[in-house]
PDB file of C-alpha atoms in Angstrom:
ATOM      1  CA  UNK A   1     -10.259  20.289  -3.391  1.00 66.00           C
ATOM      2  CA  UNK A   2      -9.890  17.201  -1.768  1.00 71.00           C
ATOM      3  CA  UNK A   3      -7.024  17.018   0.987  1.00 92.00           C
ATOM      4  CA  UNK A   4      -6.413  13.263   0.611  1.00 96.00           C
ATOM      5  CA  UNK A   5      -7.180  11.127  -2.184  1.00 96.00           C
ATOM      6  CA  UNK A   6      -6.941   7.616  -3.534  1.00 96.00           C
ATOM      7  CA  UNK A   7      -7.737   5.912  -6.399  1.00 96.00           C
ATOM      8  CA  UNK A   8      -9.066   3.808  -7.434  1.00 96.00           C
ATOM      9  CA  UNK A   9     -11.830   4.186  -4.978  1.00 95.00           C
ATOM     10  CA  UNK A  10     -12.828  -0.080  -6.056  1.00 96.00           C
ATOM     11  CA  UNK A  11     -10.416  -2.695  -7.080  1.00 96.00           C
ATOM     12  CA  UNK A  12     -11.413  -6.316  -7.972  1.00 97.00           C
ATOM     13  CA  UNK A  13      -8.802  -8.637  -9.634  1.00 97.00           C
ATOM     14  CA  UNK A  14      -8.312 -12.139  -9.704  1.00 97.00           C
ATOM     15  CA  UNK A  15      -5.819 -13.755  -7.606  1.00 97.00           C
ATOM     16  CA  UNK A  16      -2.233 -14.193  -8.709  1.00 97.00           C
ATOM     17  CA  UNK A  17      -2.597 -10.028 -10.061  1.00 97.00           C
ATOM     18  CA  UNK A  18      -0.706  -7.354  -9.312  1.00 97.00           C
ATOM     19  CA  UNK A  19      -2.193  -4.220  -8.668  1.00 97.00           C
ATOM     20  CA  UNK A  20      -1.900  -0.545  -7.574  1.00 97.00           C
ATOM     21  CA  UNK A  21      -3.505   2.390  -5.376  1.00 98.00           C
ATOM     22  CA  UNK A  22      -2.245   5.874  -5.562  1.00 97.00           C
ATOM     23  CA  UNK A  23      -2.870   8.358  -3.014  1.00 97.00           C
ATOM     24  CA  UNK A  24      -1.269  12.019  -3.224  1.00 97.00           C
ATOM     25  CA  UNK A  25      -2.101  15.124  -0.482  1.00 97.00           C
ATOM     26  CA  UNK A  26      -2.547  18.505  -1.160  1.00 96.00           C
ATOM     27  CA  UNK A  27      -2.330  19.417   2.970  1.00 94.00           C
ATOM     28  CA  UNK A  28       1.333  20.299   2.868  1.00 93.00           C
ATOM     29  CA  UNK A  29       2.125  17.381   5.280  1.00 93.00           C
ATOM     30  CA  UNK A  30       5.210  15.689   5.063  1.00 91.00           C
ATOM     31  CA  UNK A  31       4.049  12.296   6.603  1.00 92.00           C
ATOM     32  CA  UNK A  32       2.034   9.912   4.923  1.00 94.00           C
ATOM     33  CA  UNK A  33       0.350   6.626   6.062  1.00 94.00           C
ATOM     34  CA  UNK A  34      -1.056   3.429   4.109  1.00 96.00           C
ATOM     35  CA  UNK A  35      -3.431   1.549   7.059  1.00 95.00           C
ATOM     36  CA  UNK A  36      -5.624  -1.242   6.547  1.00 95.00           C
ATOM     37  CA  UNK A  37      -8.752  -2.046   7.252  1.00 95.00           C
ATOM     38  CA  UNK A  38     -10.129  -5.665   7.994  1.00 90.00           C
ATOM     39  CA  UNK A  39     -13.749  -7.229   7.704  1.00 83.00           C
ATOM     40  CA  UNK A  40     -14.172  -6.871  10.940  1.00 81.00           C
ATOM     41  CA  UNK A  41     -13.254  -2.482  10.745  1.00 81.00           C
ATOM     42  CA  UNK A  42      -9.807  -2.854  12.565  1.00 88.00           C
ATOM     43  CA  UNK A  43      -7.700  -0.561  11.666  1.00 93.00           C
ATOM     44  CA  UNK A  44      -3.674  -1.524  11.378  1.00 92.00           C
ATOM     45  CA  UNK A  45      -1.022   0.833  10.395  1.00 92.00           C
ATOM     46  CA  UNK A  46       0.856  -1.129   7.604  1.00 94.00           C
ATOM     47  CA  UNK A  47       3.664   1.765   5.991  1.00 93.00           C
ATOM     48  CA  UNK A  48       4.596   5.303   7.007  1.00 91.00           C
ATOM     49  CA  UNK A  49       6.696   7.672   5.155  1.00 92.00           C
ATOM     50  CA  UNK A  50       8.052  10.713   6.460  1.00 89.00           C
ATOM     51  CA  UNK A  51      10.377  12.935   3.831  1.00 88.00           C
ATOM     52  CA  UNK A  52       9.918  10.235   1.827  1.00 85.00           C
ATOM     53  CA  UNK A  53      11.871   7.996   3.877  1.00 89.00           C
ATOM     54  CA  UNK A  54       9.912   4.569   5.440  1.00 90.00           C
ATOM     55  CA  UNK A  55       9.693   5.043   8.680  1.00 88.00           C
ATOM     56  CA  UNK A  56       7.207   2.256   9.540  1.00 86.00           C
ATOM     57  CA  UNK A  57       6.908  -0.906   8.138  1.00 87.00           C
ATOM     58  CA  UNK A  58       4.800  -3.081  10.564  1.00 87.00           C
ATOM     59  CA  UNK A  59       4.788  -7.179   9.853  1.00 75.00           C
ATOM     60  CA  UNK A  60       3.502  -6.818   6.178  1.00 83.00           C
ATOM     61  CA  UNK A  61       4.310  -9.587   3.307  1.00 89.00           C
ATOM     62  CA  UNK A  62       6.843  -8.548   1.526  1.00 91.00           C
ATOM     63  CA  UNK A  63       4.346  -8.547  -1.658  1.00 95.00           C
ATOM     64  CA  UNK A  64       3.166  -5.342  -0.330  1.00 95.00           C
ATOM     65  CA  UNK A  65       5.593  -2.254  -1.648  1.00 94.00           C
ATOM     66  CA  UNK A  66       5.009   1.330  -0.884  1.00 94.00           C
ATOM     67  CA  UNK A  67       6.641   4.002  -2.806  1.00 93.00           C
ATOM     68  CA  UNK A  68       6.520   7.782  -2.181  1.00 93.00           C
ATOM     69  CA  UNK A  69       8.418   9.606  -5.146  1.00 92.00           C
ATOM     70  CA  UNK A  70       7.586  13.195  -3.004  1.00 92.00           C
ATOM     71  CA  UNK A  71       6.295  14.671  -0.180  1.00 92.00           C
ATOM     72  CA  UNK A  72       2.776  14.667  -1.681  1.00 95.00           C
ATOM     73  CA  UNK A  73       2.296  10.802  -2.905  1.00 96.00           C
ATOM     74  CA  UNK A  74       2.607   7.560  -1.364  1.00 96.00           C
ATOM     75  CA  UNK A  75       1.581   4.718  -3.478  1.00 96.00           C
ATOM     76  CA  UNK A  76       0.832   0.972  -2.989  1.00 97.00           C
ATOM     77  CA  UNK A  77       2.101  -1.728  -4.831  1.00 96.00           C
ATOM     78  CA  UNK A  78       0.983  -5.225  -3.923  1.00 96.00           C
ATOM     79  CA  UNK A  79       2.259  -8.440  -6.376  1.00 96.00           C
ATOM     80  CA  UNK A  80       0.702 -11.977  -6.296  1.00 97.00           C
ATOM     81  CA  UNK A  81      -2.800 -10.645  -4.894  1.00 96.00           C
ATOM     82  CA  UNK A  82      -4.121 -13.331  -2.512  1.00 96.00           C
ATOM     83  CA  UNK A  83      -8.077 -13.514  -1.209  1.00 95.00           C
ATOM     84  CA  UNK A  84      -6.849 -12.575   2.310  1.00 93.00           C
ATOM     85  CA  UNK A  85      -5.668  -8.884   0.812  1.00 95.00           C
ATOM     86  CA  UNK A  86      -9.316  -8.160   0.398  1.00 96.00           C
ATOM     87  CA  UNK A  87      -9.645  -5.100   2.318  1.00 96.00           C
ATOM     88  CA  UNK A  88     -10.028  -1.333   2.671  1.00 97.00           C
ATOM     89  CA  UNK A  89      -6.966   0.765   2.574  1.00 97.00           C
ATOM     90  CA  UNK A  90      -6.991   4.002   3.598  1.00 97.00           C
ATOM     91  CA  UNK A  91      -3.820   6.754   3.133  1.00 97.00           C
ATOM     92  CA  UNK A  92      -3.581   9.406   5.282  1.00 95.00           C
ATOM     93  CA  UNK A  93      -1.210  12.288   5.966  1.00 94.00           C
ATOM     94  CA  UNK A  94       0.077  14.585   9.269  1.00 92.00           C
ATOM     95  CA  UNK A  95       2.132  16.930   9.954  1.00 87.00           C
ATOM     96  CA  UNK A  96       5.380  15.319  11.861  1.00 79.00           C
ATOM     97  CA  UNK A  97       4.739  14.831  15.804  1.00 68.00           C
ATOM     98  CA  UNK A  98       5.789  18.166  17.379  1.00 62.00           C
ATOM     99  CA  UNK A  99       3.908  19.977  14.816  1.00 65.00           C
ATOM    100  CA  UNK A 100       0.634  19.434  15.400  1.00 66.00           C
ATOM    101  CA  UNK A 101       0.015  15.386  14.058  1.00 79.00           C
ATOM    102  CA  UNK A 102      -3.892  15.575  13.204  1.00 88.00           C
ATOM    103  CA  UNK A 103      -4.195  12.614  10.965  1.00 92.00           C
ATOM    104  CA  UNK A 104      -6.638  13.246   7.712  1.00 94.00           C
ATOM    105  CA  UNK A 105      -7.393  10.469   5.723  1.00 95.00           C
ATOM    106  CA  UNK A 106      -8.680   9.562   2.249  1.00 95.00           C
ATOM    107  CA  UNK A 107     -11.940   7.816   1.158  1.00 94.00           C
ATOM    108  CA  UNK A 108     -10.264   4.515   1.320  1.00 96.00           C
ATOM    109  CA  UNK A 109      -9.745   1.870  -1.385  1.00 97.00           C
ATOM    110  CA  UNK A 110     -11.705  -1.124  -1.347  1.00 96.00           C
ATOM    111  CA  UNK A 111     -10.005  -4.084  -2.777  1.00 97.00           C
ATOM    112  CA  UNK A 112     -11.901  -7.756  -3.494  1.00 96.00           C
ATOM    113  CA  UNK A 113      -9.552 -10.367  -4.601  1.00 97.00           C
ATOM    114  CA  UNK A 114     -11.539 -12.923  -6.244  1.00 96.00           C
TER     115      UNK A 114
ATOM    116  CA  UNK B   1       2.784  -2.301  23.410  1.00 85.00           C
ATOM    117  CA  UNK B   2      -0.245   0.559  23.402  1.00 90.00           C
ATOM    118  CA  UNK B   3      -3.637  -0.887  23.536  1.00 93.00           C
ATOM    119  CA  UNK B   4      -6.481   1.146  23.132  1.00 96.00           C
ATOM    120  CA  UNK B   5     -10.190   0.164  24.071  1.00 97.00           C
ATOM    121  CA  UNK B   6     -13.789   1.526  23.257  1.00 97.00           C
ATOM    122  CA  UNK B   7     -16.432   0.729  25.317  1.00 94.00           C
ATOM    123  CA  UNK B   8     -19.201  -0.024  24.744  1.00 93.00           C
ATOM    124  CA  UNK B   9     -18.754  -1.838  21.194  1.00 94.00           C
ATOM    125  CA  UNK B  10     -22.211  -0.715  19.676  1.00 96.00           C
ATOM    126  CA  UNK B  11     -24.444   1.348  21.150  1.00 95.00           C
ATOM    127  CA  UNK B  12     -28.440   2.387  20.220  1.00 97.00           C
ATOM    128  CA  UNK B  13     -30.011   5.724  21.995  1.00 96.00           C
ATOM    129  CA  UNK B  14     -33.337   7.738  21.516  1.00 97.00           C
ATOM    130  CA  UNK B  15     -32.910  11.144  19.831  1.00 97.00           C
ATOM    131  CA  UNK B  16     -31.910  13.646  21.915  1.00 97.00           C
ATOM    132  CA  UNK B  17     -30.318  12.100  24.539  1.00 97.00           C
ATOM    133  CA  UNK B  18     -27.070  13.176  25.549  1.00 97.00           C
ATOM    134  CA  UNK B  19     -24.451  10.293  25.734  1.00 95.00           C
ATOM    135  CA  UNK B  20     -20.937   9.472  26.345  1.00 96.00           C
ATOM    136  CA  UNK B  21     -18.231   6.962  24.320  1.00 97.00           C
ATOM    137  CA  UNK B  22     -15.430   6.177  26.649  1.00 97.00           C
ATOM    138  CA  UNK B  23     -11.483   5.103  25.212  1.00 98.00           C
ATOM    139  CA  UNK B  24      -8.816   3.813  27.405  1.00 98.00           C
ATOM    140  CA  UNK B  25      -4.792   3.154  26.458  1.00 97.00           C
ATOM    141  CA  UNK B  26      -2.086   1.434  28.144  1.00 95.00           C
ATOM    142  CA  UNK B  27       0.360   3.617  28.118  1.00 92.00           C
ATOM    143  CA  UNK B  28       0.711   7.199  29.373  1.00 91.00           C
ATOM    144  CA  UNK B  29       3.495   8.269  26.593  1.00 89.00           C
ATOM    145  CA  UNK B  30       1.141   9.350  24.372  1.00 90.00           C
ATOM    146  CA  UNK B  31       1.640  13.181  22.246  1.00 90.00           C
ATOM    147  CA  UNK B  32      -2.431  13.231  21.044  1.00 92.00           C
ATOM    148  CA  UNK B  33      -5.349  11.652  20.901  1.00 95.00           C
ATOM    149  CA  UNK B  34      -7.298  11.486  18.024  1.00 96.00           C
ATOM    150  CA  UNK B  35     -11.873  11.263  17.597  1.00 98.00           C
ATOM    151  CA  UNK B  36     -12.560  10.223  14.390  1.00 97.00           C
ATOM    152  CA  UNK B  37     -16.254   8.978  12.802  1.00 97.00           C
ATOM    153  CA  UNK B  38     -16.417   6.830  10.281  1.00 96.00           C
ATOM    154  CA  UNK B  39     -19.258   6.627   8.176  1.00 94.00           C
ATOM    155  CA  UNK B  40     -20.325   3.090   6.571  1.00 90.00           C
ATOM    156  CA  UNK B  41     -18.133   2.930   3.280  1.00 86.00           C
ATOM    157  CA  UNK B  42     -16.666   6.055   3.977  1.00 89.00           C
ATOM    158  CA  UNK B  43     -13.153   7.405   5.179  1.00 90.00           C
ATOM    159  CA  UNK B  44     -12.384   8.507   8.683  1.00 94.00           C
ATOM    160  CA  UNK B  45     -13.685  12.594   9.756  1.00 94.00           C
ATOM    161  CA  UNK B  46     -11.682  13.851  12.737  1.00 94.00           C
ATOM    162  CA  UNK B  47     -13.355  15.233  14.945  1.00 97.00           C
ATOM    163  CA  UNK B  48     -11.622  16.203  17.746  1.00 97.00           C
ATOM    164  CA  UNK B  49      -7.836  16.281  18.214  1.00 94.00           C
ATOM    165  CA  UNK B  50      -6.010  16.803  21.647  1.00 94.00           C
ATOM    166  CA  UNK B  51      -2.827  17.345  22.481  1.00 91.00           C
ATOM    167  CA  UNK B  52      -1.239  15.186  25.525  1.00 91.00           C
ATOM    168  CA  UNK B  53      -0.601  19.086  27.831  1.00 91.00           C
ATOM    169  CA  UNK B  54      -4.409  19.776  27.068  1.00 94.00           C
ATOM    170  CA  UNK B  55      -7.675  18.427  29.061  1.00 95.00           C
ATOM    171  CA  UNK B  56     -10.495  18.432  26.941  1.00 95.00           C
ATOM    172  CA  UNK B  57     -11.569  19.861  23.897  1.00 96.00           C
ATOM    173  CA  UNK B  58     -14.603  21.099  22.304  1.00 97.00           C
ATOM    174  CA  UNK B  59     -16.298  21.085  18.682  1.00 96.00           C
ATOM    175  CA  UNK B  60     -20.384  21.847  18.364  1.00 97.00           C
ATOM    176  CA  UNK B  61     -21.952  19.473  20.601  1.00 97.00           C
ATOM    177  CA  UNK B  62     -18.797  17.428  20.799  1.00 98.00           C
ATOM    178  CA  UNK B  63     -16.442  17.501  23.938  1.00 98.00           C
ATOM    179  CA  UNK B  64     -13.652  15.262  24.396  1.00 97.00           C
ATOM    180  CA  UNK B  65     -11.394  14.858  27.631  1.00 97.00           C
ATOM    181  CA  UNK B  66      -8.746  13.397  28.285  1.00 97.00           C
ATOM    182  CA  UNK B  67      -6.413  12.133  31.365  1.00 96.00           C
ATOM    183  CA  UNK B  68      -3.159  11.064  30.344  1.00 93.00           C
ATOM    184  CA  UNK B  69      -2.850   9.739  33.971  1.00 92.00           C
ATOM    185  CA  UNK B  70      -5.659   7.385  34.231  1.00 95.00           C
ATOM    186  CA  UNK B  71      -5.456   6.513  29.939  1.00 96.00           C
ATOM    187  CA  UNK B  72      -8.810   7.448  29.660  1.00 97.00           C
ATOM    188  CA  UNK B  73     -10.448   9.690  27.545  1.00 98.00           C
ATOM    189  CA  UNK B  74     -14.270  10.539  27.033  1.00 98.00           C
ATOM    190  CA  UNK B  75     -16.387  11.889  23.633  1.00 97.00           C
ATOM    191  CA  UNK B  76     -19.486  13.597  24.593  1.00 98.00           C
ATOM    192  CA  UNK B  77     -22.124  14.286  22.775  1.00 98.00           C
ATOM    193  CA  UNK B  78     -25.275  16.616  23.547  1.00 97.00           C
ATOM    194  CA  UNK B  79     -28.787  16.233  22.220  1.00 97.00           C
ATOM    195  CA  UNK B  80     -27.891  13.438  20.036  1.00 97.00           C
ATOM    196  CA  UNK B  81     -29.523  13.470  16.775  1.00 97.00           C
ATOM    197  CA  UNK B  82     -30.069  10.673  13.762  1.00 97.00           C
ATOM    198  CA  UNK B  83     -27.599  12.220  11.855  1.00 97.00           C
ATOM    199  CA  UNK B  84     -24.692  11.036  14.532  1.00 97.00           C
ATOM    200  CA  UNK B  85     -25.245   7.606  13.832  1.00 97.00           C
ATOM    201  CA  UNK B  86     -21.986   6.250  12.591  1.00 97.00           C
ATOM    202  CA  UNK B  87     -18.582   4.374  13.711  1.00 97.00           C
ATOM    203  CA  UNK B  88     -16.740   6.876  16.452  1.00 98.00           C
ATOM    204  CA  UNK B  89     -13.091   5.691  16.677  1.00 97.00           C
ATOM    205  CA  UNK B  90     -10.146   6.683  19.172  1.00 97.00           C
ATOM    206  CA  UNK B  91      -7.011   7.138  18.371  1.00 95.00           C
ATOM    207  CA  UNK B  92      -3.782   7.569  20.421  1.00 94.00           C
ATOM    208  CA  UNK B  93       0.026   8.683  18.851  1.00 90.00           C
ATOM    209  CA  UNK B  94       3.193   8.098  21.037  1.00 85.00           C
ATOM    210  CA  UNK B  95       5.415  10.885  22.241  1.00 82.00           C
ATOM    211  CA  UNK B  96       8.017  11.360  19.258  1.00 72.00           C
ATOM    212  CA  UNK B  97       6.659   8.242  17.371  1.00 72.00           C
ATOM    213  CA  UNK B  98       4.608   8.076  14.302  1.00 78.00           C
ATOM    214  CA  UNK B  99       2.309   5.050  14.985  1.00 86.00           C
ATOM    215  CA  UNK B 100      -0.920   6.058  15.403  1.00 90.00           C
ATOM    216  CA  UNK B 101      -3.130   2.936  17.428  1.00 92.00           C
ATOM    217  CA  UNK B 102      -6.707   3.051  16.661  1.00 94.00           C
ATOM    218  CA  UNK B 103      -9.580   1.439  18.723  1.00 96.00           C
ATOM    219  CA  UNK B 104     -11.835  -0.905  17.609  1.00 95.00           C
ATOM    220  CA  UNK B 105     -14.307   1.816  17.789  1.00 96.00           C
ATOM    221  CA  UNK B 106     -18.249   2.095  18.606  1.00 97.00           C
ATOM    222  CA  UNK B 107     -20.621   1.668  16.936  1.00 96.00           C
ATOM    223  CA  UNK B 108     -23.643   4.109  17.500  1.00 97.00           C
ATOM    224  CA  UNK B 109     -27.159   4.270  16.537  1.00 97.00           C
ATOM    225  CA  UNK B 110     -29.479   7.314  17.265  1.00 97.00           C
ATOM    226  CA  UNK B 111     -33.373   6.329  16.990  1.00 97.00           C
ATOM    227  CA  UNK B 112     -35.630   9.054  15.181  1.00 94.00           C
TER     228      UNK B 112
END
């Protein structure tokens, strides 16, 4: 029953991969988030999707492609993996501001490019 | 640009002692503001949401505050316990926007 969650939960490729991390919500939110989080625990919005339409897309490579094919998913999509993508990601989901907003978020993702 | 700030950084108390986190942001245009903890490896728990037309609210032995005026708001937490030990991070989201700027959080530590 959990309200946000991503897999895989670990990721380690090799540099030069392409890889993926789903996330879906079962909150009934119709804004969804992919943030990242750094070595040093900063965390930066990267994408945010509201009715499935990219709202927010702050400086990210253009290697990095979200896709949200409802409501209830938003998925990650990075090509050409490089060692400085090595990071958590978390998704989360809200209701749209001026309904309430509380941001939940998912377990996170950890990725390790090698 | 919204900035937000935690002070202090890291922080180590005694069980039991009651103890404060303080957040500040830049600007006043802000519709909530967001206490999360963050465990090590884990995903972010909110913990207290308030909205910009409310002063404080209050969860357990959690109570946040907030003045939109001054950017400031305050967690407190009573009789801290061992269990509490964890990242606490503050988050603000602008009025009508959906970016959501997080703090660098603190880092807390509750001796047994």
């Amino acid at each position: 029953d959990t309200a946000v969650s991503q897999t895989p939960k670990y990721l380690v490729t090799q540099m030069g991969n392409d890889k993926s991390i789903k996330c879906e919500q079962n909150l009934g939110h119709d804004t969804m988030y992919w943030y990242k989080q750094d070595s040093k625990k900063f965390l930066k919005i990267m994408f945010s999707y509201n009715n499935k339409e990219l709202i927010i897309n702050e400086t990210v490579p253009n290697r990095f492609s979200p896709k949200s094919p409802d409501k209830a998913h938003l998925n990650l999509h990075i090509n050409s993996l490089e060692l400085g993508d090595s990071a958590v990601y978390f998704c989360a989901s809200s209701h749209s501001p001026g309904h309430g907003g509380e941001l939940f978020f998912g377990e996170g993702s950890r990725l390790t490019v090698l | 640009k919204q900035e937000v700030t935690q002070i202090p950084a890291a922080l180590s108390v005694p069980e039991g002692e009651n103890l404060v986190l303080n957040c500040s942001f830049t600007d006043s245009a802000i519709y909530n503001l967001q206490w999360f903890r963050q465990d090590p490896g884990k995903g972010l728990t909110s913990l207290l949401l308030i909205q910009s037309s409310q002063r404080e609210q209050t969860s357990g032995r959690l109570n946040a505050s907030l003045d939109k005026s001054s950017g400031r708001s305050t967690l407190y937490i009573a009789a801290s316990q061992p269990g509490d030990s964890a990242t606490y991070l503050c988050a603000v989201s602008p009025t009508g926007g959906f970016k959501t700027i997080f703090g660098a959080g603190t880092r807390l530590f509750v001796k047994a």
